[in-house]
Amino acid sequence: MTHAHTHGTTHTHTHTDTHARNDPAEGPSHTGGDGGRAPDPAVAVTTDGLPAWLDPVARAARSVQPQQLSRFLPPESGAGRQSAVLILFGEGERGPELLLMERAGTLRSHAGQPSFPGGALDPEDGDQATTGPLRAALREAEEETGLDPRGVQLFGVLPRLYIPVSSFVVTPVLGWWRAPSPVGVVDPGETARVFTVPVADLTDPANRATAVHPSGHAGPAFLVESALVWGFTAGVIDRIVHYAGWERPWDRARQVPLDWRA
């Protein structure tokens, strides 16, 4: 059964909520740089209660180095727009799955491109070096998909990466959808659809290819849920699948051309 959404539809899981507590040993600082306030439980990072299938992802998040994820790393000068994305894993009718959204075709940049929910940090998100990206990832996911962030358990943070074309410095935040909520298109001007992709489809060699841009840049791509996932999003998924030990041999010579508008 497909989980792809048309505009206005929602997607609801039934799943048993598991209790999570704050574990200071996991992930980055949880207290934030927001004037010494008490820790915000909404942005605690903990692996407590994770399903066993997510353990390899949590382990990889603790050990992976930035250069193992991408050759595009944030400028040492500190330049760039700080942003965050939420990489949200849930369990659906076909097992483990990942939440994605497709950008509206009318947008000036990355039109029609599937992506993780996310966006730039706002001042109210707090310290960009600690809990700011965590709050931003949850806030943007709520704004873009209607996700209830109270049902998300953050369990890891990947190293910051860089998107040269937009000068975004991106913090990928890993989440477990332990208490799923309905999601769907909130603003049709920004989002065409919200959908989930079974991890089994992302690891299926038949759905994998190399996307080739006219500029000559080539990178991993996934053909799933009537969408071509490429660019930054596909690169991060590819590395997670690899370092979690989920990767299956696939034909890297199989190419999918992109056009200049991509």
Tab-separated table of C-alpha atoms in Angstrom, residues 63-191:
chain	number	residue	atom	x	y	z
A	63	SER	CA	30.816	7.891	15.201
A	64	VAL	CA	30.422	9.187	11.649
A	65	GLN	CA	32.745	11.992	10.575
A	66	PRO	CA	31.632	14.948	8.435
A	67	GLN	CA	33.830	13.944	5.485
A	68	GLN	CA	32.239	10.480	5.529
A	69	LEU	CA	28.877	12.090	4.766
A	70	SER	CA	29.747	14.674	2.145
A	71	ARG	CA	32.568	16.451	0.390
A	72	PHE	CA	30.651	19.688	0.950
A	73	LEU	CA	31.431	20.863	4.479
A	74	PRO	CA	30.642	24.192	6.180
A	75	PRO	CA	33.120	27.016	5.546
A	76	GLU	CA	35.717	27.341	8.294
A	77	SER	CA	34.959	31.058	8.333
A	78	GLY	CA	31.583	30.315	9.865
A	79	ALA	CA	29.781	31.803	6.876
A	80	GLY	CA	26.513	30.335	5.695
A	81	ARG	CA	22.860	30.254	6.757
A	82	GLN	CA	22.330	27.953	9.713
A	83	SER	CA	19.530	25.475	9.102
A	84	ALA	CA	18.318	22.038	10.153
A	85	VAL	CA	16.353	19.133	8.713
A	86	LEU	CA	14.387	16.419	10.495
A	87	ILE	CA	15.184	12.874	9.379
A	88	LEU	CA	12.164	11.151	10.849
A	89	PHE	CA	11.896	7.376	11.003
A	90	GLY	CA	8.582	5.716	11.768
A	91	GLU	CA	6.896	2.352	11.436
A	92	GLY	CA	4.150	1.927	8.869
A	93	GLU	CA	2.202	-0.861	7.264
A	94	ARG	CA	5.304	-2.021	5.382
A	95	GLY	CA	7.698	-1.690	8.294
A	96	PRO	CA	10.309	1.020	8.920
A	97	GLU	CA	9.798	4.168	6.872
A	98	LEU	CA	11.091	7.711	6.389
A	99	LEU	CA	9.092	10.950	6.173
A	100	LEU	CA	9.673	13.146	3.123
A	101	MET	CA	7.946	16.052	1.454
A	102	GLU	CA	7.910	17.311	-2.110
A	103	ARG	CA	8.492	20.993	-2.671
A	104	ALA	CA	5.904	22.893	-4.717
A	105	GLY	CA	6.659	23.119	-8.424
A	106	THR	CA	6.224	26.896	-8.344
A	107	LEU	CA	9.093	27.608	-5.950
A	108	ARG	CA	12.109	29.498	-7.274
A	109	SER	CA	14.639	27.007	-5.918
A	110	HIS	CA	14.540	23.204	-5.831
A	111	ALA	CA	11.006	23.209	-7.283
A	112	GLY	CA	9.333	19.807	-7.175
A	113	GLN	CA	12.273	18.255	-5.363
A	114	PRO	CA	11.668	15.775	-2.528
A	115	SER	CA	13.336	16.755	0.725
A	116	PHE	CA	13.358	16.305	4.462
A	117	PRO	CA	11.247	18.783	6.411
A	118	GLY	CA	13.454	21.638	7.549
A	119	GLY	CA	14.637	25.173	7.088
A	120	ALA	CA	16.629	28.047	8.491
A	121	LEU	CA	17.075	28.631	12.204
A	122	ASP	CA	15.049	31.453	13.738
A	123	PRO	CA	16.394	33.552	16.637
A	124	GLU	CA	13.808	32.001	18.971
A	125	ASP	CA	15.222	28.539	18.252
A	126	GLY	CA	18.117	29.398	20.561
A	127	ASP	CA	21.825	28.639	20.424
A	128	GLN	CA	22.807	27.456	16.963
A	129	ALA	CA	25.708	25.475	18.432
A	130	THR	CA	23.572	23.349	20.768
A	131	THR	CA	19.780	23.045	20.856
A	132	GLY	CA	18.912	25.587	18.173
A	133	PRO	CA	19.026	23.078	15.293
A	134	LEU	CA	16.939	20.589	17.299
A	135	ARG	CA	14.177	23.133	17.875
A	136	ALA	CA	14.378	24.346	14.275
A	137	ALA	CA	14.040	20.837	12.844
A	138	LEU	CA	10.927	20.141	14.919
A	139	ARG	CA	9.411	23.600	14.317
A	140	GLU	CA	9.911	23.449	10.557
A	141	ALA	CA	8.516	19.902	10.377
A	142	GLU	CA	5.417	21.066	12.226
A	143	GLU	CA	5.020	24.121	9.979
A	144	GLU	CA	5.496	22.168	6.759
A	145	THR	CA	3.716	18.871	7.450
A	146	GLY	CA	1.460	19.450	10.455
A	147	LEU	CA	3.514	16.942	12.435
A	148	ASP	CA	2.937	16.951	16.206
A	149	PRO	CA	6.509	17.325	17.558
A	150	ARG	CA	5.435	15.906	20.928
A	151	GLY	CA	5.353	12.481	19.296
A	152	VAL	CA	8.948	12.705	18.095
A	153	GLN	CA	11.915	11.387	20.064
A	154	LEU	CA	15.205	12.904	18.922
A	155	PHE	CA	17.879	10.233	19.103
A	156	GLY	CA	20.888	11.619	17.266
A	157	VAL	CA	22.471	14.495	15.373
A	158	LEU	CA	24.692	14.105	12.320
A	159	PRO	CA	27.625	16.434	11.571
A	160	ARG	CA	26.790	19.754	9.931
A	161	LEU	CA	26.898	19.694	6.148
A	162	TYR	CA	26.897	22.402	3.470
A	163	ILE	CA	24.771	23.092	0.398
A	164	PRO	CA	26.947	25.389	-1.777
A	165	VAL	CA	24.172	26.451	-4.166
A	166	SER	CA	22.152	28.008	-1.323
A	167	SER	CA	24.940	28.591	1.249
A	168	PHE	CA	22.963	26.611	3.842
A	169	VAL	CA	24.843	25.003	6.724
A	170	VAL	CA	22.570	22.071	7.534
A	171	THR	CA	22.352	20.086	10.769
A	172	PRO	CA	20.604	16.740	10.113
A	173	VAL	CA	18.562	15.807	13.207
A	174	LEU	CA	17.477	12.182	13.627
A	175	GLY	CA	14.055	11.414	15.038
A	176	TRP	CA	11.944	8.385	15.977
A	177	TRP	CA	8.219	8.843	15.381
A	178	ARG	CA	7.234	7.069	18.582
A	179	ALA	CA	3.737	8.594	18.768
A	180	PRO	CA	2.750	9.240	15.144
A	181	SER	CA	0.326	11.994	14.193
A	182	PRO	CA	-1.484	12.850	10.950
A	183	VAL	CA	0.634	14.745	8.427
A	184	GLY	CA	-0.169	16.420	5.133
A	185	VAL	CA	0.305	19.569	3.088
A	186	VAL	CA	0.035	22.706	5.238
A	187	ASP	CA	0.884	25.365	2.639
A	188	PRO	CA	0.325	24.333	-1.019
A	189	GLY	CA	2.457	27.303	-2.041
A	190	GLU	CA	5.483	25.619	-0.507
A	191	THR	CA	4.712	21.910	-0.448
